[in-house]
CSV table of C-alpha atoms and ligand atoms in Angstrom, one decimal:
chain,number,residue,atom,x,y,z
A,1,MET,CA,39.8,19.2,-2.2
A,2,ASN,CA,40.4,18.2,1.4
A,3,ILE,CA,37.9,19.5,3.9
A,4,LEU,CA,39.2,19.2,7.4
A,5,ASN,CA,37.1,19.2,10.7
A,6,ASN,CA,37.6,21.0,14.0
A,7,ILE,CA,40.7,23.0,13.1
A,8,SER,CA,42.3,25.5,15.4
A,9,LEU,CA,42.6,28.9,13.7
A,10,LYS,CA,45.3,30.1,16.2
A,11,SER,CA,48.1,30.0,13.6
A,12,TYR,CA,45.9,31.4,10.9
A,13,ASN,CA,45.2,34.8,12.6
A,14,THR,CA,47.8,37.3,13.7
A,15,PHE,CA,46.0,38.1,17.0
A,16,GLY,CA,46.7,34.4,17.8
A,17,ILE,CA,43.2,33.7,19.0
A,18,ASN,CA,42.4,30.0,19.5
A,19,ALA,CA,39.0,29.8,17.8
A,20,ILE,CA,37.9,26.5,16.2
A,21,ALA,CA,36.7,26.2,12.7
A,22,LYS,CA,34.1,23.4,12.4
A,23,HIS,CA,35.2,22.9,8.8
A,24,PHE,CA,38.3,24.2,7.0
A,25,VAL,CA,39.6,24.0,3.4
A,26,SER,CA,42.6,25.5,1.8
A,27,VAL,CA,42.1,26.1,-2.0
A,28,GLN,CA,44.9,26.3,-4.5
A,29,THR,CA,43.1,26.6,-7.8
A,30,ILE,CA,40.1,28.5,-9.1
A,31,SER,CA,38.4,25.3,-10.0
A,32,GLU,CA,38.8,24.0,-6.4
A,33,LEU,CA,37.4,27.3,-5.2
A,34,LYS,CA,34.4,27.0,-7.6
A,35,ASN,CA,33.8,23.4,-6.4
A,36,VAL,CA,33.8,24.6,-2.8
A,37,ILE,CA,31.4,27.4,-3.5
A,38,GLN,CA,28.9,24.9,-5.1
A,39,LEU,CA,28.8,22.7,-1.9
A,40,LYS,CA,25.3,23.1,-0.5
A,41,SER,CA,26.2,21.5,2.9
A,42,TYR,CA,28.2,24.6,4.0
A,43,PRO,CA,25.9,27.6,3.9
A,44,ASN,CA,28.0,29.5,6.4
A,45,LYS,CA,31.4,30.5,5.0
A,46,LEU,CA,34.3,32.6,6.2
A,47,ILE,CA,36.9,33.7,3.7
A,48,LEU,CA,40.4,33.7,5.1
A,49,GLY,CA,43.6,35.3,3.7
A,50,GLY,CA,46.5,36.0,6.1
A,51,GLY,CA,44.2,36.5,9.1
A,52,SER,CA,45.9,39.9,9.9
A,53,ASN,CA,42.8,42.0,9.9
A,54,MET,CA,40.3,40.0,11.8
A,55,LEU,CA,39.4,39.4,15.5
A,56,LEU,CA,37.8,36.0,16.0
A,57,THR,CA,35.3,36.3,18.9
A,58,GLN,CA,33.9,32.8,18.7
A,59,ASP,CA,34.3,29.4,17.2
A,60,PHE,CA,33.2,29.3,13.5
A,61,ASP,CA,30.3,27.0,13.0
A,62,GLY,CA,30.8,26.7,9.2
A,63,LEU,CA,33.4,26.3,6.5
A,64,VAL,CA,36.5,28.5,6.6
A,65,ILE,CA,37.9,28.9,3.0
A,66,HIS,CA,41.6,29.6,3.1
A,67,VAL,CA,42.4,31.4,-0.2
A,68,ASN,CA,45.8,30.0,-1.1
A,69,LEU,CA,45.9,30.8,-4.9
A,70,LYS,CA,49.6,31.3,-5.8
A,71,GLY,CA,51.3,32.8,-8.8
A,72,ILE,CA,52.7,36.1,-10.2
A,73,PHE,CA,52.6,36.9,-13.9
A,74,ILE,CA,53.6,39.7,-16.2
A,75,ILE,CA,50.5,40.6,-18.2
A,76,SER,CA,52.1,43.3,-20.4
A,77,GLU,CA,54.9,45.7,-20.4
A,78,ASP,CA,56.5,48.5,-22.4
A,79,GLU,CA,59.6,50.6,-21.9
A,80,ASN,CA,58.2,52.6,-19.0
A,81,SER,CA,55.7,50.4,-17.1
A,82,VAL,CA,54.5,46.9,-16.4
A,83,ILE,CA,51.2,45.3,-15.6
A,84,VAL,CA,51.8,42.5,-13.0
A,85,LYS,CA,49.1,40.1,-11.9
A,86,ALA,CA,49.4,38.4,-8.5
A,87,ASN,CA,47.1,35.7,-7.3
A,88,ALA,CA,45.1,36.3,-4.1
A,89,GLY,CA,47.1,33.9,-1.9
A,90,GLU,CA,50.5,35.5,-2.5
A,91,ASN,CA,51.9,37.1,0.7
A,92,TRP,CA,51.7,40.9,0.3
A,93,HIS,CA,55.2,41.7,1.6
A,94,ALA,CA,56.8,38.9,-0.5
A,95,PHE,CA,55.0,40.4,-3.6
A,96,VAL,CA,56.4,43.9,-2.7
A,97,MET,CA,59.9,42.4,-2.5
A,98,TYR,CA,59.4,40.6,-5.8
A,99,CYS,CA,58.5,44.0,-7.4
A,100,ILE,CA,61.5,45.8,-5.8
A,101,ASN,CA,63.9,43.1,-6.9
A,102,ASN,CA,62.7,43.5,-10.4
A,103,ASN,CA,62.8,47.4,-10.1
A,104,TYR,CA,59.0,47.7,-10.5
A,105,ALA,CA,58.1,50.8,-8.5
A,106,GLY,CA,54.9,52.0,-6.8
A,107,ILE,CA,54.3,49.8,-3.8
A,108,GLU,CA,57.6,50.1,-1.9
A,109,ASN,CA,56.0,52.3,0.7
A,110,LEU,CA,53.6,49.4,1.5
A,111,SER,CA,56.5,47.2,2.6
A,112,LEU,CA,56.0,44.9,5.6
A,113,ILE,CA,52.2,45.1,5.7
A,114,PRO,CA,51.0,41.7,6.7
A,115,GLY,CA,48.3,39.7,4.9
A,116,ASN,CA,47.7,38.6,1.3
A,117,VAL,CA,47.5,40.3,-2.1
A,118,GLY,CA,43.8,39.3,-2.5
A,119,THR,CA,42.8,41.1,0.6
A,120,ALA,CA,44.8,44.3,0.0
A,121,PRO,CA,42.0,46.0,-2.1
A,122,ILE,CA,39.3,45.3,0.5
A,123,GLN,CA,40.4,48.1,2.8
A,124,ASN,CA,42.6,49.8,0.2
A,125,ILE,CA,45.7,49.1,2.3
A,126,GLY,CA,47.7,52.2,3.0
A,127,ALA,CA,50.9,53.4,4.7
A,128,TYR,CA,53.4,56.2,4.5
A,129,GLY,CA,51.6,58.3,1.9
A,130,VAL,CA,50.6,55.5,-0.5
A,131,GLU,CA,47.5,53.4,-0.9
A,132,ILE,CA,47.0,50.3,-3.1
A,133,LYS,CA,44.6,52.3,-5.2
A,134,ASP,CA,47.6,54.3,-6.6
A,135,THR,CA,48.9,51.4,-8.6
A,136,PHE,CA,45.8,49.1,-8.7
A,137,GLN,CA,44.6,48.4,-12.2
A,138,SER,CA,41.9,45.8,-11.8
A,139,CYS,CA,41.0,42.7,-9.8
A,140,GLU,CA,39.1,39.4,-10.5
A,141,ALA,CA,36.7,38.1,-8.0
A,142,LEU,CA,34.4,35.0,-7.8
A,143,SER,CA,30.8,35.8,-7.2
A,144,LEU,CA,29.3,33.7,-4.4
A,145,ALA,CA,25.9,34.1,-6.0
A,146,THR,CA,26.7,33.0,-9.6
A,147,ASN,CA,30.1,31.2,-9.1
A,148,THR,CA,31.5,33.1,-12.0
A,149,LEU,CA,34.6,35.4,-12.2
A,150,GLN,CA,33.9,39.1,-12.5
A,151,SER,CA,36.4,41.8,-13.2
A,152,PHE,CA,36.5,45.1,-11.2
A,153,THR,CA,38.1,48.2,-12.5
A,154,LYS,CA,39.6,50.9,-10.2
A,155,LEU,CA,36.4,52.9,-10.7
A,156,ASP,CA,34.2,49.9,-9.7
A,157,CYS,CA,36.2,49.5,-6.5
A,158,ASN,CA,35.2,52.9,-5.2
A,159,PHE,CA,38.4,53.2,-3.1
A,160,GLY,CA,38.6,55.6,-0.1
A,161,TYR,CA,40.5,55.7,3.2
A,162,ARG,CA,40.4,52.1,4.4
A,163,GLN,CA,37.4,51.6,2.2
A,164,SER,CA,36.2,49.9,-1.0
A,165,VAL,CA,33.2,48.4,-2.7
A,166,PHE,CA,34.2,45.1,-1.0
A,167,LYS,CA,33.3,46.7,2.4
A,168,GLN,CA,30.1,48.3,1.0
A,169,LYS,CA,27.6,46.8,-1.5
A,170,ALA,CA,29.9,43.9,-2.5
A,171,LYS,CA,30.6,42.9,1.1
A,172,ASN,CA,30.7,39.1,1.6
A,173,LYS,CA,29.5,38.6,-2.0
A,174,PHE,CA,32.8,38.0,-3.7
A,175,ILE,CA,36.1,36.2,-3.2
A,176,ILE,CA,39.0,38.2,-4.8
A,177,THR,CA,41.1,35.8,-6.8
A,178,SER,CA,43.8,38.0,-8.3
A,179,VAL,CA,44.9,41.7,-8.5
A,180,ASN,CA,46.6,43.5,-11.4
A,181,PHE,CA,49.0,46.4,-10.7
A,182,LYS,CA,50.5,49.0,-13.0
A,183,LEU,CA,54.0,49.7,-11.8
A,184,SER,CA,56.8,51.9,-13.3
A,185,LYS,CA,60.0,50.5,-14.7
A,186,LYS,CA,61.8,53.9,-14.9
A,187,HIS,CA,61.5,57.5,-13.8
A,188,HIS,CA,60.2,56.3,-10.5
A,189,ASN,CA,58.0,58.7,-8.6
A,190,LEU,CA,59.4,58.1,-5.0
A,191,LYS,CA,57.2,59.2,-2.1
A,192,VAL,CA,59.5,60.1,0.7
A,193,ASN,CA,57.8,63.2,2.3
A,194,TYR,CA,55.6,61.3,4.7
A,195,GLY,CA,56.4,60.8,8.3
A,196,ALA,CA,60.0,59.9,9.2
A,197,ILE,CA,61.0,58.5,5.8
A,198,THR,CA,63.6,61.3,5.0
A,199,ALA,CA,64.9,61.3,8.5
A,200,GLN,CA,65.4,57.5,8.3
A,201,LEU,CA,67.1,57.8,4.9
A,202,ASP,CA,69.5,60.4,6.5
A,203,VAL,CA,70.2,57.9,9.3
A,204,MET,CA,71.0,55.3,6.6
A,205,LYS,CA,73.2,58.0,4.9
A,206,VAL,CA,71.3,57.7,1.7
A,207,THR,CA,71.2,60.8,-0.4
A,208,ASN,CA,69.9,59.5,-3.7
A,209,PRO,CA,67.4,56.8,-2.7
A,210,THR,CA,66.3,53.8,-4.8
A,211,ILE,CA,63.0,52.0,-4.2
A,212,LYS,CA,65.0,49.4,-2.2
A,213,ASP,CA,66.3,52.2,0.1
A,214,VAL,CA,62.7,53.6,0.6
A,215,SER,CA,61.5,50.1,1.4
A,216,LYS,CA,64.4,49.5,3.9
A,217,ALA,CA,63.6,52.9,5.6
A,218,ILE,CA,60.0,52.0,5.9
A,219,ILE,CA,60.7,48.5,7.2
A,220,SER,CA,62.9,50.0,9.9
A,221,ILE,CA,60.3,52.7,10.9
A,222,ARG,CA,57.6,50.0,11.1
A,223,GLU,CA,59.7,47.6,13.1
A,224,SER,CA,60.3,50.4,15.7
A,225,LYS,CA,56.6,51.2,16.1
A,226,LEU,CA,54.5,48.1,15.5
A,227,PRO,CA,54.7,44.8,17.3
A,228,ASN,CA,55.6,41.8,15.2
A,229,PRO,CA,52.6,39.4,15.4
A,230,LYS,CA,55.1,36.5,15.7
A,231,ASP,CA,56.1,38.0,19.1
A,232,LEU,CA,52.9,39.7,20.2
A,233,GLY,CA,49.4,38.9,18.8
A,234,ASN,CA,47.8,41.9,17.1
A,235,SER,CA,46.0,43.1,14.0
A,236,GLY,CA,47.8,46.4,13.4
A,237,SER,CA,45.6,49.5,13.9
A,238,PHE,CA,42.4,48.3,15.6
A,239,PHE,CA,40.5,51.5,14.7
A,240,LYS,CA,40.5,53.9,11.7
A,241,ASN,CA,41.7,57.4,12.2
A,242,PRO,CA,38.5,59.5,12.4
A,243,ILE,CA,37.6,62.3,10.1
A,244,ILE,CA,35.8,65.2,11.8
A,245,THR,CA,34.5,68.7,10.8
A,246,LYS,CA,36.8,71.7,11.3
A,247,THR,CA,34.0,73.2,13.5
A,248,HIS,CA,34.3,70.2,15.8
A,249,PHE,CA,38.1,70.3,15.7
A,250,ASN,CA,38.1,74.0,16.7
A,251,LEU,CA,35.9,73.3,19.7
A,252,LEU,CA,38.2,70.5,20.8
A,253,LEU,CA,41.2,72.9,20.5
A,254,ASN,CA,39.7,75.0,23.3
A,255,ASN,CA,40.3,72.1,25.7
A,256,PHE,CA,43.1,70.1,24.0
A,257,LYS,CA,45.7,72.6,22.6
A,258,ASP,CA,48.0,69.8,21.4
A,259,ILE,CA,45.5,67.7,19.4
A,260,PRO,CA,47.2,66.7,16.1
A,261,SER,CA,45.3,66.9,12.8
A,262,TYR,CA,45.9,66.3,9.1
A,263,PRO,CA,43.9,68.4,6.5
A,264,ILE,CA,41.4,66.3,4.4
A,265,SER,CA,39.4,69.1,2.7
A,266,ASN,CA,38.3,72.7,3.4
A,267,GLU,CA,35.7,71.4,5.9
A,268,GLU,CA,37.4,68.3,7.4
A,269,VAL,CA,40.4,67.1,9.3
A,270,LYS,CA,41.7,63.6,10.2
A,271,ILE,CA,42.7,63.0,13.8
A,272,PRO,CA,45.1,60.2,14.8
A,273,ALA,CA,43.1,57.8,16.8
A,274,GLY,CA,46.3,56.7,18.6
A,275,TRP,CA,46.4,60.2,20.2
A,276,LEU,CA,42.8,60.1,21.3
A,277,ILE,CA,43.3,56.7,22.9
A,278,GLU,CA,46.5,57.7,24.6
A,279,LYS,CA,44.9,60.9,25.9
A,280,ALA,CA,42.0,58.7,27.2
A,281,GLY,CA,44.6,56.9,29.4
A,282,PHE,CA,44.6,53.5,27.6
A,283,LYS,CA,48.2,53.5,26.2
A,284,GLY,CA,50.1,50.5,27.7
A,285,LYS,CA,47.1,49.5,29.8
A,286,ARG,CA,47.2,45.7,30.4
A,287,LEU,CA,44.3,43.7,31.6
A,288,GLY,CA,45.7,40.2,32.3
A,289,ASN,CA,46.7,38.6,29.0
A,290,TYR,CA,45.5,41.4,26.7
A,291,GLY,CA,45.8,45.2,26.5
A,292,VAL,CA,46.8,48.3,24.5
A,293,HIS,CA,50.4,48.3,23.1
A,294,THR,CA,52.9,50.3,25.0
A,295,ASN,CA,54.4,52.1,21.9
A,296,GLN,CA,51.3,52.5,19.8
A,297,ALA,CA,47.9,53.1,21.4
A,298,LEU,CA,46.0,52.2,18.2
A,299,VAL,CA,47.2,48.6,18.5
A,300,LEU,CA,45.4,46.2,20.8
A,301,VAL,CA,47.5,43.1,21.8
A,302,ASN,CA,47.1,39.6,22.9
A,303,TYR,CA,49.9,38.7,25.5
A,304,GLY,CA,48.9,35.0,25.1
A,305,ASN,CA,45.7,33.0,25.3
A,306,ALA,CA,43.4,36.0,25.4
A,307,LYS,CA,39.8,35.5,24.2
A,308,GLY,CA,38.6,37.4,21.2
A,309,THR,CA,35.6,38.6,23.4
A,310,ASP,CA,38.0,40.1,25.9
A,311,ILE,CA,39.7,42.2,23.2
A,312,LEU,CA,36.4,43.1,21.7
A,313,ASN,CA,35.1,44.3,25.1
A,314,LEU,CA,38.2,46.4,25.7
A,315,SER,CA,37.8,47.9,22.2
A,316,LYS,CA,34.2,48.9,23.1
A,317,LEU,CA,35.3,50.5,26.4
A,318,ILE,CA,37.9,52.5,24.4
A,319,GLN,CA,35.3,53.6,21.9
A,320,LYS,CA,32.9,54.6,24.7
A,321,THR,CA,35.6,56.6,26.6
A,322,VAL,CA,36.9,58.4,23.4
A,323,LYS,CA,33.2,59.3,22.5
A,324,ARG,CA,32.6,60.7,26.0
A,325,LEU,CA,35.8,62.7,26.1
A,326,PHE,CA,36.0,64.0,22.6
A,327,GLY,CA,32.5,63.4,21.0
A,328,ILE,CA,34.2,61.3,18.3
A,329,LEU,CA,33.2,57.7,17.4
A,330,ILE,CA,36.2,55.8,16.4
A,331,GLU,CA,35.3,53.0,14.0
A,332,THR,CA,36.9,49.6,14.0
A,333,GLU,CA,39.3,48.8,11.2
A,334,VAL,CA,39.6,45.2,12.1
A,335,ASN,CA,36.9,42.8,10.9
A,336,ILE,CA,35.0,41.3,13.9
A,337,VAL,CA,34.1,37.7,13.2
B,1,FAD,P1,42.3,38.6,6.5
B,1,FAD,O1,42.5,39.1,7.9
B,1,FAD,O2,42.5,37.2,6.2
B,1,FAD,O3,40.9,39.1,6.1
B,1,FAD,C1,40.4,40.4,6.3
B,1,FAD,C2,38.9,40.4,5.7
B,1,FAD,O4,38.8,40.2,4.4
B,1,FAD,C3,38.0,39.4,6.4
B,1,FAD,O5,36.7,39.9,6.5
B,1,FAD,C4,38.0,38.2,5.3
B,1,FAD,O6,36.8,37.4,5.4
B,1,FAD,C5,38.1,39.0,4.0
B,1,FAD,N1,38.9,38.3,3.0
B,1,FAD,C6,40.1,37.8,3.1
B,1,FAD,N2,40.5,37.3,1.9
B,1,FAD,C7,39.6,37.6,1.0
B,1,FAD,C8,39.4,37.5,-0.4
B,1,FAD,N3,40.4,36.9,-1.2
B,1,FAD,N4,38.3,37.9,-1.0
B,1,FAD,C9,37.3,38.5,-0.3
B,1,FAD,N5,37.4,38.6,1.1
B,1,FAD,C10,38.5,38.2,1.7
B,1,FAD,N6,46.8,47.6,7.0
B,1,FAD,C11,47.0,48.8,6.3
B,1,FAD,O7,46.2,49.2,5.5
B,1,FAD,N7,48.1,49.5,6.5
B,1,FAD,C12,49.1,49.1,7.4
B,1,FAD,O8,50.1,49.8,7.6
B,1,FAD,C13,48.9,47.9,8.1
B,1,FAD,N8,49.8,47.5,9.0
B,1,FAD,C14,49.5,46.4,9.8
B,1,FAD,C15,50.5,46.0,10.7
B,1,FAD,C16,50.3,44.8,11.5
B,1,FAD,C17,51.4,44.4,12.5
B,1,FAD,C18,49.2,44.0,11.2
B,1,FAD,C19,49.0,42.7,12.0
B,1,FAD,C20,48.2,44.4,10.3
B,1,FAD,C21,48.4,45.6,9.6
B,1,FAD,N9,47.4,46.0,8.6
B,1,FAD,C22,47.7,47.2,7.9
B,1,FAD,C23,46.2,45.3,8.4
B,1,FAD,C24,46.3,44.1,7.4
B,1,FAD,O9,47.6,43.8,7.2
B,1,FAD,C25,45.6,44.4,6.1
B,1,FAD,O10,44.3,44.8,6.3
B,1,FAD,C26,45.7,43.2,5.2
B,1,FAD,O11,45.2,43.6,3.9
B,1,FAD,C27,44.8,42.1,5.6
B,1,FAD,O12,45.0,41.0,4.8
B,1,FAD,P2,44.8,39.5,5.2
B,1,FAD,O13,45.0,38.6,4.0
B,1,FAD,O14,45.5,39.1,6.4
B,1,FAD,O15,43.2,39.6,5.6
B,2,EPU,N1,49.9,58.9,18.3
B,2,EPU,C1,49.9,59.2,19.6
B,2,EPU,N2,50.0,58.1,20.5
B,2,EPU,C2,50.2,56.8,20.1
B,2,EPU,C3,50.2,56.6,18.7
B,2,EPU,C4,50.0,57.6,17.8
B,2,EPU,O1,49.7,60.3,20.1
B,2,EPU,O2,50.3,55.9,20.9
B,2,EPU,C5,49.7,60.1,17.4
B,2,EPU,C6,51.0,60.9,17.2
B,2,EPU,O3,50.6,62.2,17.0
B,2,EPU,C7,51.5,60.3,15.8
B,2,EPU,C8,50.2,60.1,15.1
B,2,EPU,O4,49.3,59.6,16.1
B,2,EPU,O5,52.3,61.3,15.2
B,2,EPU,C9,50.3,59.1,13.9
B,2,EPU,O6,50.9,57.9,14.4
B,2,EPU,P1,51.5,56.8,13.4
B,2,EPU,O7,52.5,57.5,12.5
B,2,EPU,O8,52.0,55.7,14.2
B,2,EPU,O9,50.4,56.4,12.4
B,2,EPU,P2,48.8,56.0,12.7
B,2,EPU,O10,48.0,57.1,12.3
B,2,EPU,O11,48.7,55.5,14.1
B,2,EPU,C10,48.4,55.0,10.4
B,2,EPU,C11,47.8,53.8,9.8
B,2,EPU,C12,48.8,52.6,9.9
B,2,EPU,C13,50.0,53.0,9.0
B,2,EPU,C14,50.6,54.3,9.5
B,2,EPU,C15,51.7,54.8,8.6
B,2,EPU,C16,45.4,53.9,10.2
B,2,EPU,C17,44.2,53.4,11.0
B,2,EPU,N3,46.6,53.4,10.6
B,2,EPU,O12,48.7,54.8,11.7
B,2,EPU,O13,48.2,51.5,9.3
B,2,EPU,O14,50.9,52.0,8.9
B,2,EPU,O15,49.6,55.3,9.6
B,2,EPU,O16,51.2,55.3,7.5
B,2,EPU,O17,45.2,54.7,9.3
B,2,EPU,C18,46.8,49.6,9.9
B,2,EPU,O18,46.0,50.0,9.2
B,2,EPU,O19,46.7,48.5,10.5
B,2,EPU,C19,48.1,50.3,10.1
B,2,EPU,C20,49.0,49.9,10.9
């Protein structure tokens, strides 16, 4: 175990914020992780995966634990399905590609989402009509209190839209070390009805899509909408799409005839936060070296050397304005550190 001091986290977060970690350790094995947890001299700890869902607003005066556990294993399989275990430090998109190359279906719609496998259950990552909960079987996590591994079933995880037990009562109490997925080996149930997937498959002249085709279509749609963090610092959607009552929605319709909505239940609808932020006048707004993305109002961006506090203050102004105009509080999706 090699604990480093005064390490810049700039290349460890997709916003590209230059915060300094007082102490930093990258762990490759469970026993290393257990040893680190035992150390009494570092009471203040930050768990780091791919850094694609966090906004660093200050230097971190403690120990950053970079979870770098690698490995993908077949746990069991039969004619129709396979249980695959991936360790937490595996890159999510690389894992999706591994599954597609082996013709294991179920997570192809989640292609090109940044970050690591171990973080994926925390907000139940989702895109294009699929969430990780659809193929999640279980995960293992190290308890910070007891330093022992604990297994979480799908039921234990209490998954919802960008939500799980790891953002509720288990928040900051566990480090996820591996995740098991149940994927299909044949009779794949392709999900192509969401958004522009079928239109993109048409452009690709594909009439009988494979999981690889669906993945390619999604990659192409995502590349056209979302900025690549390598070119422009960002953390994907900064806010969650809010869910409001139909009564509230009907009131809004009186003033905003074109407000989009997606049905959630008989009583509730989901509103795209990107629309609310665009309508509030923030889309493409640039304040020096940070701002709101020109193509996607839900994405805040760092044009270079922005401070986390600048971006946080902009996000608060957006929240306040959206609340004043529409009476809707948009909650942050990104973890503020
Ligand atoms: P990190 O940013 O490293 O960590 C996120 C949080 O989890 C932090 O609070 C951290 O302390 C904690 N954490 C990290 N690892 C562990 C662990 N092993 N155990 C316990 N806690 C841990 N998300 C979607 O759902 N759908 C999308 O379509 C999507 N698109 C995106 C597009 C772009 C361009 C970007 C930049 C982000 C996007 N995201 C999307 C958000 C992000 O990719 C996911 O939330 C991803 O799961 C974050 O993983 P990470 O490893 O980078 O997390
Ligand atoms: N919209 C606007 N203006 C904008 C952006 C969006 O009006 O600038 C409206 C449009 O009506 C558009 C609708 O919002 O049709 C939806 O936009 P988009 O398809 O881009 O999806 P989103 O709701 O903004 C969500 C997820 C993404 C995920 C995509 C695809 C959340 C918070 N975000 O975005 O996830 O990739 O759907 O499924 O749920 C992330 O979580 O980081 C993320 C990128």
